[in-house]
Amino acid sequence: MNAKRKRIWEFPSFMSSKILGLSFDEAGLKRVFKELKLSNGGGSRSSSSSTQFLTALEMQQNLAQVCRTPSQHAKRVEKLLEKKFAPYKKEVGWADPEEICEFIETENGANGFRAVPLSALLWFAARNAARNAARNGNGKEQSNKSNEIATRLSSAVSLKEQQALRFYDELSRRLPGGKKVENVVEELRTALETNEKLQRNFKRLEQKREELISEREAVRAEKSRLVQELAEQRRESEELRRKVAKLGGEAVFEQVERVGAMRTEIQALREEMKRLNKENAELVKIFASEPAPTAAPAAAVNECKVAPNFNLNLNLKDTRVAYVGGVESLESCYEEVAQSFGCAFCYHCGHCERGRRGIENLVEKIDVVFCPIDINSHNACRLVKEACKLRNKPCFFLRSSGLSALKKALANFATQAQEQWRGAGAGAEAGAEVEAEAEVEAEAEVEAEAEGAV
C-alpha cells in the first residue's frame, strides 16, 4: 500500500461512516458481516445468525467502529472498497482532492466525475488528501490541509444529504398507493430500459413504414401504367372491330383461314416442285452420261437397243407395252392409248417397296417400256434402265406423264421400228425439264385470290 495515501482507519470517523453508508445497502452490509464473521461487539464469531437482529444502521455503525483501528477486519473492508471503486480509478484515482471537493460542492469541473458515484469521490478524495498535502508542505501543513479537505467534504455531503432528504420527503408524500421511495429508482430504471426498447422498436417500425410507403408508391405507379396499357388495348380492339366490320364481319375470319390453307398448299406444291426438279436434274445427268448407240442418230429420248429378232408391225399389234410411273389415276387412259395402237398394256406405279424384283419381272414379260420422268421416282427409273439393258429390251423415258406424250412416243416407236428393222430407234436424250409454268400460274392465281379475300 502506498505510504502517501491514507488508510481507512486514518479517515475521520464521519468520513468512513459516510463512505460505508453510501457504498453498502442493507443487503450489502449483511454480506460484509457474513464475510468478516462479525458480531455485535465487532469481534470474531463462528456464526452469522446474530446479524439478523441488527438493523442497517447498527450494522453500519459497527462496521465503521471496526474500521477506526488497524486490524485484519479493517484491512478486509479496505480491500472490499478498493475492489468496488476500481472501475473509477482511471477517472478519479489520481485526482486532486480540492478538485473533487469543488465538484461535489458546485457540480462544476471535470466532466469525467459525473459518471462517478459520490461514495467513490469521497473515497479517493480522503485517500489522496495526505498525498497532496505531503507534496505541498510540512507535517503541520499536511494535517491542516487534510482537515480543511475533510471539513469541506463534510459540509458538501451534509448539503447533499439535506437535498436528498427534502427530495425523499417530497417524493414519499407524492407517491400513490403507499409505494416505497426505495423502489422508485428501480421502477425508473425499468421504465428507462422499456423506453429504450420501445424507441428501438419505434425506429424499426418507422423504417418498415417508409419501406411500405415506397412499395405503395411503386404499386400505384405500376397500376397507373397498367391502366394506360389497358386503355390503349381497348382502343386498338375497338379499331380492329371497326375494320373487321368494314371487311364483312365474321366472314373475314373464314376467308383468312382459307387464305392460310391456300398458302400452306402453295408451300407444299413448291416443295414438291423443288423435289421433282432435283430428281429430273439427276435423271438428265444419268442419261446424258450414257453413250449414244452407233446406228442411231442423236435423239431427244434415250432407249435401249431393239433385239434383231424383235418383230413389230406398223400398228404394233400384239406388242406388249409397259408403262412405269405417271399418274396412277390415269392408268385406264394410258391403257386406252396403248390399245388404240393394238398393244397389250401393263402398268407399274413406279413404287419400289418390293425391291427391284417387281420391275425385273415386269420387263421379262413385255416388249417395250415407257417411263415418264416428271412423275416418277429416281430409283424406279434407274431399275427400269438396268433391267432393259440386261434383257435387251427397248426403253423410252418421256418428259411428260400426259396422254399426248405417250401417244406420240408410241407413234414414234412404231415409225422407228418400221424404218429400222435391225437398228436401234433414235431416242431422244434424257434431260427433260419439268413443265412448271402451269403450277406457277396456278400458284399465282391462288395468291391473287387470297389477297383479294383479305
Tab-separated table of C-alpha atoms in Angstrom:
chain	number	residue	atom	x	y	z
A	1	MET	CA	0.000	0.000	0.000
A	2	ASN	CA	1.324	3.476	-0.878
A	3	ALA	CA	2.510	5.240	2.334
A	4	LYS	CA	1.399	8.601	0.981
A	5	ARG	CA	-2.212	7.500	0.890
A	6	LYS	CA	-4.400	7.446	3.951
A	7	ARG	CA	-5.608	4.139	5.221
A	8	ILE	CA	-9.250	3.686	6.162
A	9	TRP	CA	-8.530	3.828	9.900
A	10	GLU	CA	-6.842	7.200	9.326
A	11	PHE	CA	-10.015	8.704	7.860
A	12	PRO	CA	-12.107	10.991	10.033
A	13	SER	CA	-14.853	8.992	11.719
A	14	PHE	CA	-17.627	10.780	9.864
A	15	MET	CA	-15.857	10.149	6.536
A	16	SER	CA	-15.565	6.384	6.959
A	17	SER	CA	-19.166	6.235	8.161
A	18	LYS	CA	-20.385	8.214	5.121
A	19	ILE	CA	-18.404	6.075	2.684
A	20	LEU	CA	-19.682	2.822	4.184
A	21	GLY	CA	-23.270	4.080	4.271
A	22	LEU	CA	-23.155	5.198	0.626
A	23	SER	CA	-21.337	2.050	-0.559
A	24	PHE	CA	-23.424	-0.713	1.021
A	25	ASP	CA	-27.163	-1.024	1.401
A	26	GLU	CA	-28.739	-3.345	3.954
A	27	ALA	CA	-28.152	-6.445	1.838
A	28	GLY	CA	-24.568	-5.382	1.160
A	29	LEU	CA	-23.905	-4.829	4.859
A	30	LYS	CA	-25.193	-8.295	5.645
A	31	ARG	CA	-22.838	-9.811	3.068
A	32	VAL	CA	-19.886	-7.904	4.537
A	33	PHE	CA	-20.763	-9.007	8.084
A	34	LYS	CA	-21.100	-12.579	6.926
A	35	GLU	CA	-17.777	-12.475	5.078
A	36	LEU	CA	-15.957	-10.871	8.031
A	37	LYS	CA	-17.810	-13.009	10.594
A	38	LEU	CA	-18.514	-10.019	12.804
A	39	SER	CA	-20.694	-9.985	15.909
A	40	ASN	CA	-22.388	-7.128	17.758
A	41	GLY	CA	-19.211	-6.252	19.587
A	42	GLY	CA	-17.139	-6.249	16.397
A	43	GLY	CA	-15.186	-9.388	17.311
A	44	SER	CA	-14.942	-12.749	15.599
A	45	ARG	CA	-17.747	-15.292	15.787
A	46	SER	CA	-18.390	-18.669	14.360
A	47	SER	CA	-21.888	-17.998	13.080
A	48	SER	CA	-23.602	-15.123	11.313
A	49	SER	CA	-27.056	-15.868	12.687
A	50	SER	CA	-26.938	-12.878	15.084
A	51	THR	CA	-26.786	-10.411	12.193
A	52	GLN	CA	-30.451	-10.905	11.555
A	53	PHE	CA	-31.208	-8.971	14.779
A	54	LEU	CA	-29.168	-5.897	13.756
A	55	THR	CA	-30.709	-3.037	11.836
A	56	ALA	CA	-28.977	-1.492	8.857
A	57	LEU	CA	-27.940	1.499	10.975
A	58	GLU	CA	-26.496	-0.750	13.679
A	59	MET	CA	-24.544	-2.776	11.150
A	60	GLN	CA	-23.185	0.427	9.568
A	61	GLN	CA	-22.139	1.821	12.970
A	62	ASN	CA	-20.465	-1.450	13.988
A	63	LEU	CA	-18.617	-1.643	10.661
A	64	ALA	CA	-17.454	1.994	10.997
A	65	GLN	CA	-16.244	1.205	14.523
A	66	VAL	CA	-14.238	-1.736	13.183
A	67	CYS	CA	-12.597	0.496	10.537
A	68	ARG	CA	-11.345	3.080	13.080
A	69	THR	CA	-8.492	0.870	14.316
A	70	PRO	CA	-5.885	-1.055	12.329
A	71	SER	CA	-6.985	-4.680	12.183
A	72	GLN	CA	-7.461	-7.542	9.797
A	73	HIS	CA	-11.165	-6.686	9.544
A	74	ALA	CA	-10.332	-3.052	8.678
A	75	LYS	CA	-7.891	-4.221	6.011
A	76	ARG	CA	-10.529	-6.581	4.589
A	77	VAL	CA	-13.082	-3.761	4.436
A	78	GLU	CA	-10.473	-1.528	2.774
A	79	LYS	CA	-9.822	-4.181	0.113
A	80	LEU	CA	-13.562	-4.579	-0.490
A	81	LEU	CA	-13.905	-0.824	-1.046
A	82	GLU	CA	-10.848	-0.744	-3.344
A	83	LYS	CA	-12.355	-3.543	-5.417
A	84	LYS	CA	-15.737	-1.787	-5.514
A	85	PHE	CA	-14.233	1.543	-6.670
A	86	ALA	CA	-11.619	0.052	-9.062
A	87	PRO	CA	-13.733	0.812	-12.196
A	88	TYR	CA	-13.498	4.560	-11.381
A	89	LYS	CA	-9.778	4.662	-10.609
A	90	LYS	CA	-8.896	5.816	-14.109
A	91	GLU	CA	-11.191	8.866	-13.910
A	92	VAL	CA	-10.659	9.972	-10.323
A	93	GLY	CA	-7.988	7.705	-8.759
A	94	TRP	CA	-5.214	10.317	-9.029
A	95	ALA	CA	-7.360	13.441	-9.000
A	96	ASP	CA	-6.635	16.443	-6.785
A	97	PRO	CA	-8.811	16.307	-3.632
A	98	GLU	CA	-9.578	20.030	-3.943
A	99	GLU	CA	-10.880	19.456	-7.461
A	100	ILE	CA	-13.084	16.648	-6.157
A	101	CYS	CA	-14.349	18.912	-3.335
A	102	GLU	CA	-15.168	21.670	-5.791
A	103	PHE	CA	-17.110	19.248	-7.988
A	104	ILE	CA	-19.119	17.912	-5.019
A	105	GLU	CA	-19.846	21.442	-3.792
A	106	THR	CA	-20.795	23.052	-7.107
A	107	GLU	CA	-21.131	20.118	-9.566
A	108	ASN	CA	-18.791	22.041	-11.860
A	109	GLY	CA	-15.407	20.996	-13.116
A	110	ALA	CA	-14.228	17.829	-14.812
A	111	ASN	CA	-16.947	16.136	-16.818
A	112	GLY	CA	-15.305	12.788	-16.088
A	113	PHE	CA	-16.555	13.000	-12.481
A	114	ARG	CA	-20.228	12.993	-13.485
A	115	ALA	CA	-20.303	9.245	-14.037
A	116	VAL	CA	-18.546	8.518	-10.710
A	117	PRO	CA	-20.768	7.801	-7.650
A	118	LEU	CA	-20.488	10.057	-4.577
A	119	SER	CA	-19.082	7.256	-2.415
A	120	ALA	CA	-16.152	6.785	-4.841
A	121	LEU	CA	-15.499	10.543	-4.929
A	122	LEU	CA	-15.346	10.663	-1.106
A	123	TRP	CA	-13.083	7.598	-1.015
A	124	PHE	CA	-10.481	8.943	-3.463
A	125	ALA	CA	-10.659	12.484	-2.022
A	126	ALA	CA	-9.954	11.196	1.502
A	127	ARG	CA	-7.136	8.896	0.361
A	128	ASN	CA	-5.472	11.486	-1.874
A	129	ALA	CA	-5.595	14.271	0.746
A	130	ALA	CA	-2.426	13.094	2.504
A	131	ARG	CA	-0.513	12.680	-0.771
A	132	ASN	CA	-1.482	16.171	-1.940
A	133	ALA	CA	-0.544	17.775	1.430
A	134	ALA	CA	2.826	15.968	1.516
A	135	ARG	CA	3.654	17.341	-1.903
A	136	ASN	CA	2.864	20.951	-0.856
A	137	GLY	CA	4.234	21.428	2.715
A	138	ASN	CA	5.489	20.124	6.074
A	139	GLY	CA	3.697	17.831	8.504
A	140	LYS	CA	1.658	20.549	10.216
A	141	GLU	CA	0.571	21.962	6.909
A	142	GLN	CA	-0.304	18.460	5.747
A	143	SER	CA	-2.545	17.978	8.739
A	144	ASN	CA	-4.196	21.364	8.286
A	145	LYS	CA	-4.725	20.682	4.593
A	146	SER	CA	-6.238	17.277	5.264
A	147	ASN	CA	-8.524	18.735	7.936
A	148	GLU	CA	-9.593	21.501	5.586
A	149	ILE	CA	-10.463	18.986	2.852
A	150	ALA	CA	-12.297	16.816	5.369
A	151	THR	CA	-14.302	19.820	6.586
A	152	ARG	CA	-15.211	20.823	3.048
A	153	LEU	CA	-16.248	17.283	2.206
A	154	SER	CA	-18.335	17.055	5.380
A	155	SER	CA	-20.107	20.322	4.598
A	156	ALA	CA	-20.719	19.327	0.980
A	157	VAL	CA	-22.052	15.902	1.982
A	158	SER	CA	-24.299	17.464	4.634
A	159	LEU	CA	-25.716	19.778	1.979
A	160	LYS	CA	-26.285	16.817	-0.331
A	161	GLU	CA	-27.959	14.938	2.499
A	162	GLN	CA	-30.335	17.806	3.144
A	163	GLN	CA	-31.208	17.995	-0.545
A	164	ALA	CA	-31.707	14.247	-0.646
A	165	LEU	CA	-33.917	14.315	2.442
A	166	ARG	CA	-36.081	17.057	1.001
A	167	PHE	CA	-36.407	15.111	-2.246
A	168	TYR	CA	-37.145	11.926	-0.310
A	169	ASP	CA	-39.795	13.662	1.781
A	170	GLU	CA	-41.427	15.257	-1.240
A	171	LEU	CA	-41.359	12.043	-3.213
A	172	SER	CA	-42.684	9.889	-0.370
A	173	ARG	CA	-45.630	12.222	0.065
A	174	ARG	CA	-46.445	12.261	-3.620
A	175	LEU	CA	-46.125	8.564	-4.357
A	176	PRO	CA	-49.569	6.939	-4.734
A	177	GLY	CA	-50.660	3.737	-3.069
A	178	GLY	CA	-48.062	3.753	-0.302
A	179	LYS	CA	-45.162	2.952	-2.594
A	180	LYS	CA	-41.684	2.982	-1.132
A	181	VAL	CA	-39.236	5.616	-2.287
A	182	GLU	CA	-36.510	2.979	-2.454
A	183	ASN	CA	-38.456	1.194	-5.205
A	184	VAL	CA	-38.829	4.299	-7.356
A	185	VAL	CA	-35.267	4.132	-8.669
A	186	GLU	CA	-35.715	0.518	-9.740
A	187	GLU	CA	-39.006	1.397	-11.377
A	188	LEU	CA	-37.349	4.314	-13.160
A	189	ARG	CA	-34.532	2.063	-14.347
A	190	THR	CA	-37.042	-0.465	-15.643
A	191	ALA	CA	-39.021	2.324	-17.286
A	192	LEU	CA	-35.869	3.650	-18.975
A	193	GLU	CA	-34.976	0.209	-20.289
A	194	THR	CA	-38.523	-0.241	-21.527
A	195	ASN	CA	-38.411	3.195	-23.122
A	196	GLU	CA	-35.145	2.379	-24.900
A	197	LYS	CA	-36.648	-0.866	-26.155
A	198	LEU	CA	-39.723	0.986	-27.352
A	199	GLN	CA	-37.504	3.551	-29.072
A	200	ARG	CA	-35.680	0.776	-30.940
A	201	ASN	CA	-38.967	-0.820	-31.919
A	202	PHE	CA	-40.270	2.573	-32.984
A	203	LYS	CA	-37.254	3.118	-35.239
A	204	ARG	CA	-37.713	-0.304	-36.820
A	205	LEU	CA	-41.391	0.368	-37.345
A	206	GLU	CA	-40.601	3.768	-38.857
A	207	GLN	CA	-38.163	2.136	-41.254
A	208	LYS	CA	-40.738	-0.510	-42.132
A	209	ARG	CA	-43.316	2.228	-42.613
A	210	GLU	CA	-41.020	4.048	-45.046
A	211	GLU	CA	-40.468	0.809	-46.951
A	212	LEU	CA	-44.213	0.182	-47.126
A	213	ILE	CA	-44.798	3.736	-48.338
A	214	SER	CA	-42.168	3.219	-51.038
A	215	GLU	CA	-43.772	-0.075	-52.059
A	216	ARG	CA	-47.189	1.562	-52.099
A	217	GLU	CA	-45.928	4.303	-54.431
A	218	ALA	CA	-44.366	1.682	-56.683
A	219	VAL	CA	-47.652	-0.248	-56.779
A	220	ARG	CA	-49.532	2.931	-57.610
A	221	ALA	CA	-47.129	3.708	-60.448
A	222	GLU	CA	-47.471	0.155	-61.773
A	223	LYS	CA	-51.256	0.390	-61.512
A	224	SER	CA	-51.253	3.664	-63.446
A	225	ARG	CA	-49.087	2.118	-66.157
A	226	LEU	CA	-51.352	-0.923	-66.421
A	227	VAL	CA	-54.431	1.303	-66.643
A	228	GLN	CA	-52.842	3.210	-69.523
A	229	GLU	CA	-51.895	-0.010	-71.308
A	230	LEU	CA	-55.423	-1.369	-70.806
A	231	ALA	CA	-56.917	1.796	-72.263
A	232	GLU	CA	-54.563	1.524	-75.248
A	233	GLN	CA	-55.523	-2.117	-75.783
A	234	ARG	CA	-59.210	-1.231	-75.624
A	235	ARG	CA	-58.685	1.497	-78.196
A	236	GLU	CA	-56.840	-0.900	-80.502
A	237	SER	CA	-59.544	-3.553	-80.016
A	238	GLU	CA	-62.249	-1.063	-80.931
A	239	GLU	CA	-60.320	-0.027	-84.018
A	240	LEU	CA	-59.909	-3.668	-85.044
A	241	ARG	CA	-63.658	-4.235	-84.582
A	242	ARG	CA	-64.410	-1.342	-86.920
A	243	LYS	CA	-62.001	-2.692	-89.534
A	244	VAL	CA	-63.498	-6.178	-89.256
A	245	ALA	CA	-66.986	-4.717	-89.657
A	246	LYS	CA	-65.876	-2.897	-92.825
A	247	LEU	CA	-64.375	-6.095	-94.253
A	248	GLY	CA	-67.585	-8.062	-93.755
A	249	GLY	CA	-67.730	-9.103	-90.167
A	250	GLU	CA	-67.188	-12.686	-89.099
A	251	ALA	CA	-66.913	-13.893	-92.702
A	252	VAL	CA	-63.485	-12.314	-92.995
A	253	PHE	CA	-62.096	-14.820	-90.485
A	254	GLU	CA	-63.230	-17.692	-92.690
A	255	GLN	CA	-61.532	-16.037	-95.644
A	256	VAL	CA	-58.358	-15.633	-93.606
A	257	GLU	CA	-58.475	-19.326	-92.719
A	258	ARG	CA	-58.930	-20.231	-96.392
A	259	VAL	CA	-56.034	-17.983	-97.323
A	260	GLY	CA	-53.890	-19.703	-94.720
A	261	ALA	CA	-54.838	-23.108	-96.086
A	262	MET	CA	-54.067	-21.922	-99.638
A	263	ARG	CA	-50.689	-20.636	-98.591
A	264	THR	CA	-49.919	-23.938	-96.897
A	265	GLU	CA	-50.907	-25.782	-100.060
A	266	ILE	CA	-48.796	-23.432	-102.184
A	267	GLN	CA	-45.814	-24.067	-99.944
A	268	ALA	CA	-46.329	-27.833	-100.245
A	269	LEU	CA	-46.524	-27.533	-104.048
A	270	ARG	CA	-43.330	-25.510	-104.085
A	271	GLU	CA	-41.549	-28.167	-102.053
A	272	GLU	CA	-42.842	-30.878	-104.374
A	273	MET	CA	-41.721	-28.868	-107.406
A	274	LYS	CA	-38.231	-28.482	-105.909
A	275	ARG	CA	-38.043	-32.220	-105.284
A	276	LEU	CA	-39.139	-33.043	-108.837
A	277	ASN	CA	-36.694	-30.551	-110.316
A	278	LYS	CA	-33.917	-32.170	-108.314
A	279	GLU	CA	-34.877	-35.670	-109.489
A	280	ASN	CA	-35.140	-34.508	-113.103
A	281	ALA	CA	-31.717	-32.927	-112.905
A	282	GLU	CA	-30.277	-36.198	-111.606
A	283	LEU	CA	-32.025	-38.164	-114.361
A	284	VAL	CA	-30.701	-35.788	-117.001
A	285	LYS	CA	-27.178	-36.293	-115.690
A	286	ILE	CA	-27.601	-40.078	-115.732
A	287	PHE	CA	-28.963	-40.303	-119.267
A	288	ALA	CA	-26.628	-37.667	-120.640
A	289	SER	CA	-23.656	-39.710	-119.438
A	290	GLU	CA	-24.783	-42.802	-121.443
A	291	PRO	CA	-23.105	-43.206	-124.896
A	292	ALA	CA	-25.462	-42.987	-127.877
A	293	PRO	CA	-25.975	-46.168	-129.996
A	294	THR	CA	-23.719	-46.361	-133.105
A	295	ALA	CA	-26.573	-46.987	-135.507
A	296	ALA	CA	-28.924	-44.362	-134.117
A	297	PRO	CA	-28.801	-40.605	-134.682
A	298	ALA	CA	-28.882	-38.083	-131.812
A	299	ALA	CA	-32.376	-38.026	-130.330
A	300	ALA	CA	-34.341	-36.475	-127.511
A	301	VAL	CA	-35.244	-39.775	-125.801
A	302	ASN	CA	-32.823	-42.456	-124.591
A	303	GLU	CA	-33.679	-46.047	-125.481
A	304	CYS	CA	-32.165	-49.472	-125.320
A	305	LYS	CA	-31.291	-51.397	-128.483
A	306	VAL	CA	-34.067	-53.389	-130.102
A	307	ALA	CA	-33.349	-57.062	-130.446
A	308	PRO	CA	-32.660	-58.257	-134.034
A	309	ASN	CA	-35.450	-60.769	-133.844
A	310	PHE	CA	-37.929	-58.248	-132.427
A	311	ASN	CA	-40.895	-58.444	-134.854
A	312	LEU	CA	-43.184	-55.425	-134.939
A	313	ASN	CA	-45.796	-54.418	-137.489
A	314	LEU	CA	-46.897	-50.910	-138.303
A	315	ASN	CA	-49.718	-50.725	-135.821
A	316	LEU	CA	-47.820	-52.547	-133.024
A	317	LYS	CA	-50.421	-55.282	-132.915
A	318	ASP	CA	-49.889	-57.747	-130.085
A	319	THR	CA	-46.902	-55.737	-128.843
A	320	ARG	CA	-46.640	-55.883	-125.042
A	321	VAL	CA	-46.199	-52.329	-123.742
A	322	ALA	CA	-45.336	-51.432	-120.121
A	323	TYR	CA	-45.813	-48.008	-118.567
A	324	VAL	CA	-43.861	-47.330	-115.318
A	325	GLY	CA	-44.755	-44.274	-113.208
A	326	GLY	CA	-47.018	-41.404	-114.201
A	327	VAL	CA	-50.381	-40.524	-112.705
A	328	GLU	CA	-51.976	-43.616	-111.178
A	329	SER	CA	-55.480	-42.271	-111.689
A	330	LEU	CA	-54.788	-42.154	-115.470
A	331	GLU	CA	-53.955	-45.869	-115.720
A	332	SER	CA	-57.139	-46.637	-117.678
A	333	CYS	CA	-56.419	-43.736	-120.040
A	334	TYR	CA	-52.875	-44.992	-120.627
A	335	GLU	CA	-54.320	-48.409	-121.418
A	336	GLU	CA	-56.809	-46.947	-123.958
A	337	VAL	CA	-53.978	-45.129	-125.753
A	338	ALA	CA	-51.901	-48.308	-125.925
A	339	GLN	CA	-54.843	-50.372	-127.123
A	340	SER	CA	-55.507	-47.818	-129.870
A	341	PHE	CA	-52.168	-48.951	-131.348
A	342	GLY	CA	-53.118	-52.607	-130.900
A	343	CYS	CA	-50.816	-53.104	-127.907
A	344	ALA	CA	-51.249	-55.234	-124.804
A	345	PHE	CA	-50.795	-52.858	-121.841
A	346	CYS	CA	-49.098	-53.405	-118.467
A	347	TYR	CA	-48.853	-50.736	-115.776
A	348	HIS	CA	-46.464	-50.235	-112.833
A	349	CYS	CA	-46.920	-47.298	-110.445
A	350	GLY	CA	-43.159	-46.793	-110.005
A	351	HIS	CA	-43.048	-47.508	-106.271
A	352	CYS	CA	-40.179	-49.803	-105.327
A	353	GLU	CA	-41.258	-51.032	-101.891
A	354	ARG	CA	-40.848	-54.652	-103.032
A	355	GLY	CA	-37.368	-54.019	-104.391
A	356	ARG	CA	-36.088	-54.424	-107.921
A	357	ARG	CA	-37.655	-57.849	-108.432
A	358	GLY	CA	-41.084	-56.419	-109.280
A	359	ILE	CA	-39.737	-54.249	-112.115
A	360	GLU	CA	-37.484	-57.069	-113.393
A	361	ASN	CA	-40.453	-59.448	-113.590
A	362	LEU	CA	-42.400	-56.804	-115.498
A	363	VAL	CA	-39.575	-56.281	-118.018
A	364	GLU	CA	-39.360	-60.066	-118.558
A	365	LYS	CA	-42.977	-60.160	-119.777
A	366	ILE	CA	-43.125	-57.135	-122.099
A	367	ASP	CA	-41.602	-55.944	-125.376
A	368	VAL	CA	-41.091	-52.221	-124.723
A	369	VAL	CA	-41.141	-49.908	-121.655
A	370	PHE	CA	-42.225	-46.278	-121.443
A	371	CYS	CA	-41.138	-44.392	-118.317
A	372	PRO	CA	-42.109	-40.722	-117.676
A	373	ILE	CA	-39.582	-38.741	-115.655
A	374	ASP	CA	-41.788	-35.896	-114.394
A	375	ILE	CA	-43.883	-38.060	-112.049
A	376	ASN	CA	-41.662	-40.941	-111.058
A	377	SER	CA	-39.019	-41.908	-108.552
A	378	HIS	CA	-35.347	-41.812	-109.366
A	379	ASN	CA	-34.941	-45.370	-108.114
A	380	ALA	CA	-37.684	-46.669	-110.434
A	381	CYS	CA	-36.101	-45.020	-113.494
A	382	ARG	CA	-32.715	-46.489	-112.621
A	383	LEU	CA	-34.102	-50.015	-112.101
A	384	VAL	CA	-36.072	-49.858	-115.382
A	385	LYS	CA	-32.992	-48.809	-117.312
A	386	GLU	CA	-30.797	-51.548	-115.793
A	387	ALA	CA	-33.424	-54.264	-116.350
A	388	CYS	CA	-33.970	-53.254	-120.006
A	389	LYS	CA	-30.236	-53.177	-120.724
A	390	LEU	CA	-29.745	-56.557	-119.119
A	391	ARG	CA	-32.564	-58.127	-121.188
A	392	ASN	CA	-32.005	-56.127	-124.368
A	393	LYS	CA	-35.480	-54.565	-124.213
A	394	PRO	CA	-36.217	-51.102	-125.651
A	395	CYS	CA	-36.914	-48.422	-123.039
A	396	PHE	CA	-38.151	-44.875	-123.626
A	397	PHE	CA	-38.018	-42.086	-120.991
A	398	LEU	CA	-40.735	-39.499	-121.558
A	399	ARG	CA	-40.549	-35.861	-120.473
A	400	SER	CA	-44.228	-35.769	-119.533
A	401	SER	CA	-46.659	-38.226	-117.997
A	402	GLY	CA	-49.513	-36.884	-120.106
A	403	LEU	CA	-51.546	-38.963	-122.560
A	404	SER	CA	-50.318	-37.000	-125.570
A	405	ALA	CA	-46.716	-37.744	-124.658
A	406	LEU	CA	-47.449	-41.486	-124.507
A	407	LYS	CA	-49.389	-41.377	-127.784
A	408	LYS	CA	-46.575	-39.522	-129.525
A	409	ALA	CA	-43.986	-41.906	-128.122
A	410	LEU	CA	-45.936	-44.953	-129.358
A	411	ALA	CA	-46.263	-43.412	-132.820
A	412	ASN	CA	-42.544	-42.613	-132.972
A	413	PHE	CA	-41.698	-46.095	-131.746
A	414	ALA	CA	-43.882	-47.675	-134.452
A	415	THR	CA	-42.324	-45.492	-137.161
A	416	GLN	CA	-38.780	-46.159	-135.978
A	417	ALA	CA	-39.457	-49.877	-135.715
A	418	GLN	CA	-40.709	-49.943	-139.306
A	419	GLU	CA	-37.847	-47.853	-140.709
A	420	GLN	CA	-35.077	-49.545	-138.800
A	421	TRP	CA	-35.821	-53.186	-138.563
A	422	ARG	CA	-32.458	-54.186	-137.163
A	423	GLY	CA	-31.060	-50.909	-135.857
A	424	ALA	CA	-31.855	-49.136	-132.720
A	425	GLY	CA	-34.526	-46.489	-132.988
A	426	ALA	CA	-33.374	-42.985	-132.494
A	427	GLY	CA	-34.310	-41.965	-128.946
A	428	ALA	CA	-34.411	-38.560	-127.602
A	429	GLU	CA	-31.753	-37.922	-124.973
A	430	ALA	CA	-32.927	-37.742	-121.380
A	431	GLY	CA	-32.509	-34.447	-119.607
A	432	ALA	CA	-36.061	-33.371	-119.645
A	433	GLU	CA	-37.108	-30.207	-117.916
A	434	VAL	CA	-40.159	-30.132	-115.654
A	435	GLU	CA	-43.048	-28.155	-117.050
A	436	ALA	CA	-43.606	-25.880	-114.051
A	437	GLU	CA	-45.269	-22.978	-115.820
A	438	ALA	CA	-48.757	-24.339	-115.169
A	439	GLU	CA	-48.051	-24.772	-111.466
A	440	VAL	CA	-46.588	-21.267	-111.203
A	441	GLU	CA	-49.687	-19.843	-112.894
A	442	ALA	CA	-51.945	-21.819	-110.557
A	443	GLU	CA	-49.963	-20.616	-107.565
A	444	ALA	CA	-50.224	-17.005	-108.751
A	445	GLU	CA	-53.986	-17.404	-109.150
A	446	VAL	CA	-54.293	-18.811	-105.608
A	447	GLU	CA	-52.238	-15.986	-104.125
A	448	ALA	CA	-54.250	-13.404	-106.061
A	449	GLU	CA	-57.467	-14.941	-104.784
A	450	ALA	CA	-56.083	-14.916	-101.215
A	451	GLU	CA	-55.029	-11.277	-101.452
A	452	GLY	CA	-58.433	-10.329	-102.869
A	453	ALA	CA	-60.140	-12.110	-99.965
A	454	VAL	CA	-58.026	-10.198	-97.443
